Every structure is written in C-alpha cells, then in structure tokens.
GROMACS .gro file of C-alpha atoms in nm:
model
  230
    1UNK     CA    1 -12.699  21.595  -9.889
    2UNK     CA    2 -12.891  21.373  -9.656
    3UNK     CA    3 -12.827  20.958  -9.700
    4UNK     CA    4 -13.132  20.883  -9.937
    5UNK     CA    5 -12.988  21.193 -10.152
    6UNK     CA    6 -12.704  21.043 -10.214
    7UNK     CA    7 -12.771  20.684 -10.309
    8UNK     CA    8 -13.090  20.869 -10.564
    9UNK     CA    9 -12.732  21.038 -10.679
   10UNK     CA   10 -12.530  20.721 -10.672
   11UNK     CA   11 -12.813  20.580 -10.869
   12UNK     CA   12 -12.803  20.836 -11.097
   13UNK     CA   13 -12.464  20.780 -11.234
   14UNK     CA   14 -12.433  20.583 -11.555
   15UNK     CA   15 -12.529  20.192 -11.429
   16UNK     CA   16 -12.284  19.951 -11.353
   17UNK     CA   17 -12.322  19.561 -11.384
   18UNK     CA   18 -12.463  19.615 -11.040
   19UNK     CA   19 -12.861  19.457 -10.927
   20UNK     CA   20 -13.047  19.652 -10.773
   21UNK     CA   21 -12.932  19.433 -10.424
   22UNK     CA   22 -12.587  19.351 -10.475
   23UNK     CA   23 -12.633  19.842 -10.584
   24UNK     CA   24 -12.801  19.823 -10.264
   25UNK     CA   25 -12.431  19.589 -10.052
   26UNK     CA   26 -12.225  19.819 -10.180
   27UNK     CA   27 -12.431  20.166 -10.079
   28UNK     CA   28 -12.467  20.043  -9.785
   29UNK     CA   29 -12.073  19.948  -9.722
   30UNK     CA   30 -12.026  20.286  -9.836
   31UNK     CA   31 -12.221  20.471  -9.600
   32UNK     CA   32 -12.017  20.209  -9.330
   33UNK     CA   33 -11.682  20.356  -9.422
   34UNK     CA   34 -11.857  20.746  -9.437
   35UNK     CA   35 -12.013  20.651  -9.062
   36UNK     CA   36 -11.653  20.507  -8.927
   37UNK     CA   37 -11.458  20.885  -9.055
   38UNK     CA   38 -11.711  21.089  -8.850
   39UNK     CA   39 -11.649  20.883  -8.609
   40UNK     CA   40 -11.290  20.925  -8.602
   41UNK     CA   41 -11.324  21.329  -8.656
   42UNK     CA   42 -11.566  21.347  -8.388
   43UNK     CA   43 -11.280  21.181  -8.090
   44UNK     CA   44 -11.015  21.393  -8.251
   45UNK     CA   45 -11.205  21.728  -8.208
   46UNK     CA   46 -11.349  21.568  -7.842
   47UNK     CA   47 -10.931  21.485  -7.765
   48UNK     CA   48 -10.811  21.834  -7.898
   49UNK     CA   49 -11.142  22.027  -7.635
   50UNK     CA   50 -10.950  21.839  -7.311
   51UNK     CA   51 -10.593  21.865  -7.355
   52UNK     CA   52 -10.555  22.114  -7.159
   53UNK     CA   53 -10.723  21.894  -6.929
   54UNK     CA   54 -10.510  21.636  -6.894
   55UNK     CA   55 -10.223  21.841  -6.900
   56UNK     CA   56 -10.312  21.979  -6.550
   57UNK     CA   57 -10.376  21.652  -6.439
   58UNK     CA   58 -10.022  21.536  -6.580
   59UNK     CA   59  -9.922  21.792  -6.474
   60UNK     CA   60  -9.986  21.778  -6.115
   61UNK     CA   61  -9.969  21.459  -6.088
   62UNK     CA   62  -9.710  21.237  -6.270
   63UNK     CA   63  -9.409  21.192  -6.102
   64UNK     CA   64  -9.214  21.344  -6.378
   65UNK     CA   65  -8.858  21.231  -6.325
   66UNK     CA   66  -8.945  20.886  -6.284
   67UNK     CA   67  -9.168  20.909  -6.631
   68UNK     CA   68  -8.990  21.166  -6.837
   69UNK     CA   69  -8.834  20.984  -7.181
   70UNK     CA   70  -8.543  21.137  -7.404
   71UNK     CA   71  -8.805  21.301  -7.792
   72UNK     CA   72  -8.583  21.232  -8.091
   73UNK     CA   73  -8.612  21.589  -8.199
   74UNK     CA   74  -8.406  21.685  -8.546
   75UNK     CA   75  -8.141  21.951  -8.477
   76UNK     CA   76  -8.038  22.221  -8.742
   77UNK     CA   77  -7.880  22.508  -8.740
   78UNK     CA   78  -8.170  22.739  -8.936
   79UNK     CA   79  -8.576  22.802  -8.679
   80UNK     CA   80  -8.834  22.599  -8.850
   81UNK     CA   81  -9.102  22.805  -9.048
   82UNK     CA   82  -9.367  22.628  -8.761
   83UNK     CA   83  -9.127  22.842  -8.515
   84UNK     CA   84  -9.097  23.134  -8.707
   85UNK     CA   85  -9.448  23.218  -8.785
   86UNK     CA   86  -9.541  23.146  -8.302
   87UNK     CA   87  -9.269  23.448  -8.311
   88UNK     CA   88  -8.952  23.307  -8.174
   89UNK     CA   89  -8.711  23.371  -8.475
   90UNK     CA   90  -8.638  23.721  -8.397
   91UNK     CA   91  -8.556  23.552  -7.972
   92UNK     CA   92  -8.263  23.325  -8.154
   93UNK     CA   93  -8.218  23.469  -8.510
   94UNK     CA   94  -7.836  23.542  -8.371
   95UNK     CA   95  -7.800  23.217  -8.226
   96UNK     CA   96  -7.422  23.127  -8.323
   97UNK     CA   97  -7.471  22.700  -8.173
   98UNK     CA   98  -7.717  22.433  -8.299
   99UNK     CA   99  -8.052  22.455  -8.191
  100UNK     CA  100  -8.348  22.191  -8.160
  101UNK     CA  101  -8.679  22.205  -8.180
  102UNK     CA  102  -8.981  22.002  -7.983
  103UNK     CA  103  -9.342  22.063  -8.101
  104UNK     CA  104  -9.690  21.942  -8.006
  105UNK     CA  105 -10.019  21.939  -8.243
  106UNK     CA  106 -10.353  21.963  -8.125
  107UNK     CA  107 -10.481  21.723  -7.824
  108UNK     CA  108 -10.068  21.606  -7.773
  109UNK     CA  109  -9.804  21.671  -7.437
  110UNK     CA  110  -9.456  21.521  -7.496
  111UNK     CA  111  -9.212  21.531  -7.179
  112UNK     CA  112  -8.867  21.633  -7.277
  113UNK     CA  113  -8.527  21.612  -7.119
  114UNK     CA  114  -8.315  21.837  -7.238
  115UNK     CA  115  -7.899  21.893  -7.245
  116UNK     CA  116  -7.852  21.954  -6.904
  117UNK     CA  117  -8.076  21.680  -6.781
  118UNK     CA  118  -8.407  21.907  -6.735
  119UNK     CA  119  -8.721  21.765  -6.726
  120UNK     CA  120  -9.009  21.915  -6.947
  121UNK     CA  121  -9.374  21.870  -7.014
  122UNK     CA  122  -9.461  22.032  -7.338
  123UNK     CA  123  -9.914  22.037  -7.366
  124UNK     CA  124 -10.069  22.098  -7.711
  125UNK     CA  125 -10.001  22.331  -7.955
  126UNK     CA  126  -9.701  22.385  -7.830
  127UNK     CA  127  -9.335  22.478  -7.967
  128UNK     CA  128  -8.891  22.468  -7.730
  129UNK     CA  129  -8.655  22.574  -7.840
  130UNK     CA  130  -8.293  22.573  -7.688
  131UNK     CA  131  -7.964  22.463  -7.753
  132UNK     CA  132  -7.880  22.119  -7.890
  133UNK     CA  133  -7.615  22.174  -7.628
  134UNK     CA  134  -7.595  22.450  -7.322
  135UNK     CA  135  -7.265  22.682  -7.303
  136UNK     CA  136  -7.082  22.802  -6.980
  137UNK     CA  137  -7.291  23.149  -7.051
  138UNK     CA  138  -7.609  23.060  -6.875
  139UNK     CA  139  -7.903  22.787  -7.004
  140UNK     CA  140  -8.208  23.019  -7.228
  141UNK     CA  141  -8.472  22.852  -7.403
  142UNK     CA  142  -8.789  22.988  -7.597
  143UNK     CA  143  -9.119  22.881  -7.522
  144UNK     CA  144  -9.418  22.938  -7.758
  145UNK     CA  145  -9.714  22.792  -7.604
  146UNK     CA  146  -9.730  22.634  -7.267
  147UNK     CA  147  -9.499  22.382  -7.064
  148UNK     CA  148  -9.426  22.272  -6.665
  149UNK     CA  149  -9.064  22.285  -6.576
  150UNK     CA  150  -8.882  22.109  -6.305
  151UNK     CA  151  -8.531  22.262  -6.384
  152UNK     CA  152  -8.186  22.038  -6.287
  153UNK     CA  153  -7.956  22.311  -6.034
  154UNK     CA  154  -7.700  22.477  -6.153
  155UNK     CA  155  -7.569  22.769  -5.956
  156UNK     CA  156  -7.329  22.866  -6.221
  157UNK     CA  157  -7.561  22.851  -6.518
  158UNK     CA  158  -7.920  23.051  -6.481
  159UNK     CA  159  -8.186  22.914  -6.655
  160UNK     CA  160  -8.363  23.153  -6.821
  161UNK     CA  161  -8.721  23.075  -7.033
  162UNK     CA  162  -8.778  23.360  -7.289
  163UNK     CA  163  -9.134  23.457  -7.480
  164UNK     CA  164  -9.284  23.687  -7.662
  165UNK     CA  165  -9.255  23.927  -7.309
  166UNK     CA  166  -9.172  23.813  -7.085
  167UNK     CA  167  -8.876  23.610  -6.940
  168UNK     CA  168  -8.870  23.332  -6.635
  169UNK     CA  169  -8.502  23.324  -6.444
  170UNK     CA  170  -8.536  22.989  -6.256
  171UNK     CA  171  -8.342  22.928  -5.939
  172UNK     CA  172  -8.360  22.541  -5.889
  173UNK     CA  173  -8.691  22.509  -5.926
  174UNK     CA  174  -9.041  22.401  -6.077
  175UNK     CA  175  -9.264  22.604  -6.213
  176UNK     CA  176  -9.521  22.609  -6.517
  177UNK     CA  177  -9.561  22.889  -6.831
  178UNK     CA  178  -9.740  22.979  -7.034
  179UNK     CA  179  -9.742  23.167  -7.370
  180UNK     CA  180  -9.969  23.097  -7.657
  181UNK     CA  181  -9.876  23.338  -7.961
  182UNK     CA  182 -10.268  23.318  -7.987
  183UNK     CA  183 -10.326  23.484  -7.624
  184UNK     CA  184 -10.237  23.840  -7.450
  185UNK     CA  185 -10.150  23.646  -7.143
  186UNK     CA  186  -9.833  23.582  -7.057
  187UNK     CA  187  -9.765  23.409  -6.670
  188UNK     CA  188  -9.566  23.194  -6.501
  189UNK     CA  189  -9.682  22.977  -6.198
  190UNK     CA  190  -9.452  22.853  -5.925
  191UNK     CA  191  -9.539  22.483  -5.861
  192UNK     CA  192  -9.169  22.450  -5.616
  193UNK     CA  193  -8.873  22.680  -5.541
  194UNK     CA  194  -8.821  22.986  -5.679
  195UNK     CA  195  -8.839  23.229  -5.958
  196UNK     CA  196  -8.827  23.523  -6.069
  197UNK     CA  197  -9.032  23.731  -6.429
  198UNK     CA  198  -8.941  24.027  -6.595
  199UNK     CA  199  -9.022  24.212  -6.840
  200UNK     CA  200  -8.913  24.169  -7.186
  201UNK     CA  201  -8.815  24.460  -7.288
  202UNK     CA  202  -8.730  24.382  -7.677
  203UNK     CA  203  -9.160  24.217  -7.619
  204UNK     CA  204  -9.467  24.368  -7.748
  205UNK     CA  205  -9.643  24.684  -7.533
  206UNK     CA  206  -9.693  24.599  -7.187
  207UNK     CA  207 -10.034  24.710  -7.064
  208UNK     CA  208  -9.942  24.555  -6.722
  209UNK     CA  209  -9.707  24.330  -6.557
  210UNK     CA  210  -9.573  24.207  -6.224
  211UNK     CA  211  -9.117  24.186  -6.177
  212UNK     CA  212  -9.012  24.041  -5.880
  213UNK     CA  213  -8.909  23.724  -5.705
  214UNK     CA  214  -9.116  23.445  -5.500
  215UNK     CA  215  -8.999  23.174  -5.315
  216UNK     CA  216  -9.304  23.033  -5.044
  217UNK     CA  217  -9.020  22.941  -4.750
  218UNK     CA  218  -8.905  23.325  -4.799
  219UNK     CA  219  -9.195  23.567  -4.884
  220UNK     CA  220  -9.564  23.527  -4.865
  221UNK     CA  221  -9.546  23.756  -5.280
  222UNK     CA  222  -9.803  23.513  -5.507
  223UNK     CA  223  -9.711  23.313  -5.673
  224UNK     CA  224  -9.880  23.393  -6.009
  225UNK     CA  225  -9.636  23.612  -6.289
  226UNK     CA  226  -9.825  23.796  -6.564
  227UNK     CA  227  -9.796  24.012  -6.821
  228UNK     CA  228  -9.997  24.112  -7.008
  229UNK     CA  229  -9.978  24.261  -7.406
  230UNK     CA  230 -10.188  24.586  -7.469
   0.00000   0.00000   0.00000
C-alpha cells in the first residue's frame, strides 16, 4: 500500500472534527514516525550483516587484557532454554555445580572474564557456558557460536572448550573457536601458543576431522583444526 493509498483509506474512516489541513498535518506526523521506524530497522539489518567483520577486527586489534570488562551474568543450576535449544544441554546435564551463561544477540560482541581470569571475546549469536567456579580437576567450558579465548596458564588444570563435535584443549594460548549450531563446520584457529583438537566421540557423525597438536615454534602443522559433520 502506497502513502497515497494509506492517506485515502484514512480519509474514508469515521470523520473526526478536523479540517482537511489539520488532517494532512496529523498524517504527515504519522509518516515521519513510520520513516523513523523503517530507518532503525534498516540500520539494525546492516549492523547484523557486518557483525562478523567487526568481530574479526576486534579479535585482531583489540588488547583483550587491557580492555576486558567483567560482564554481569546469571548463575543458575539448570540450563536455560536458549542454551538447550543450541544443543549444549547434552554436554552439561550431569554437571553438579552451578553454571553461568554468557550470550550475545545478533550484531552484539561481548567481552567476558572467566572465573580463572581467562578472557573471552564472544561473537554475535553465540552462547558460552562455564562453571561458576572451576574445580581442581580442570577447566571446561561449552560453546555454541564463535569466540576468541585468551587463556590464563595453569599447568595443574587443563582448559578445554567443548563444542558439538570438536573439543579444543589449551596449552597456554590464544585461539578462536567457531561452532555455530546452524553450521556443519566446527573449527579452531590458533592465534598464539599451542592447542590440541580432538574429535568429540559423543557428537554428531563426522565425515572429516583433523586431530593433533600445534605449536608454531616447533612444527609446521597447519594452525587450523576443523570437524565437519555428515
């Protein structure tokens, strides 16, 4: 329906005690409000599309340690519906400790500080779940989406990022993990230090997976590990 059609339709409604000039002025105000809403919607759409590009700039150029902000989160004993729908519940339903969920909406990037002071940049449309406190046995977090991790070294407690079908074990490093629930590709890309990637036997069927350990100072193995579900 065009603006002219809308105006004519409005004129055909029950008459108000307004002359045609006042009616036209009121209608112009309505149109301005419509234009404003349309502009906001277009800006949001463009922001959503550019989210990945912005995230990669932040991941490369931002000083995570200096700029990290501790996010206010919700501690809970059961997994939220959002996390459940992303397939994370199967990983953590037996966890005996309180869990904390960090999430981002479309177009949003979030910086998070974990209980061990490790830093995370969480990309748009992602969910990260971790224990409220890491125990002595290790440090495990669960990711659906994409994030850059800058992990605090702790030789006594391994740091593992678990996704739908790829687990990434950290050896004191900075790296990126991409594991969106609507994508068949799960990948880990090394930024600094060393990581090992292992196929998650409890995950979806895998057509191709690269297992191994990478340290750029010691080997020439490719720094990207990937697992593609069938």
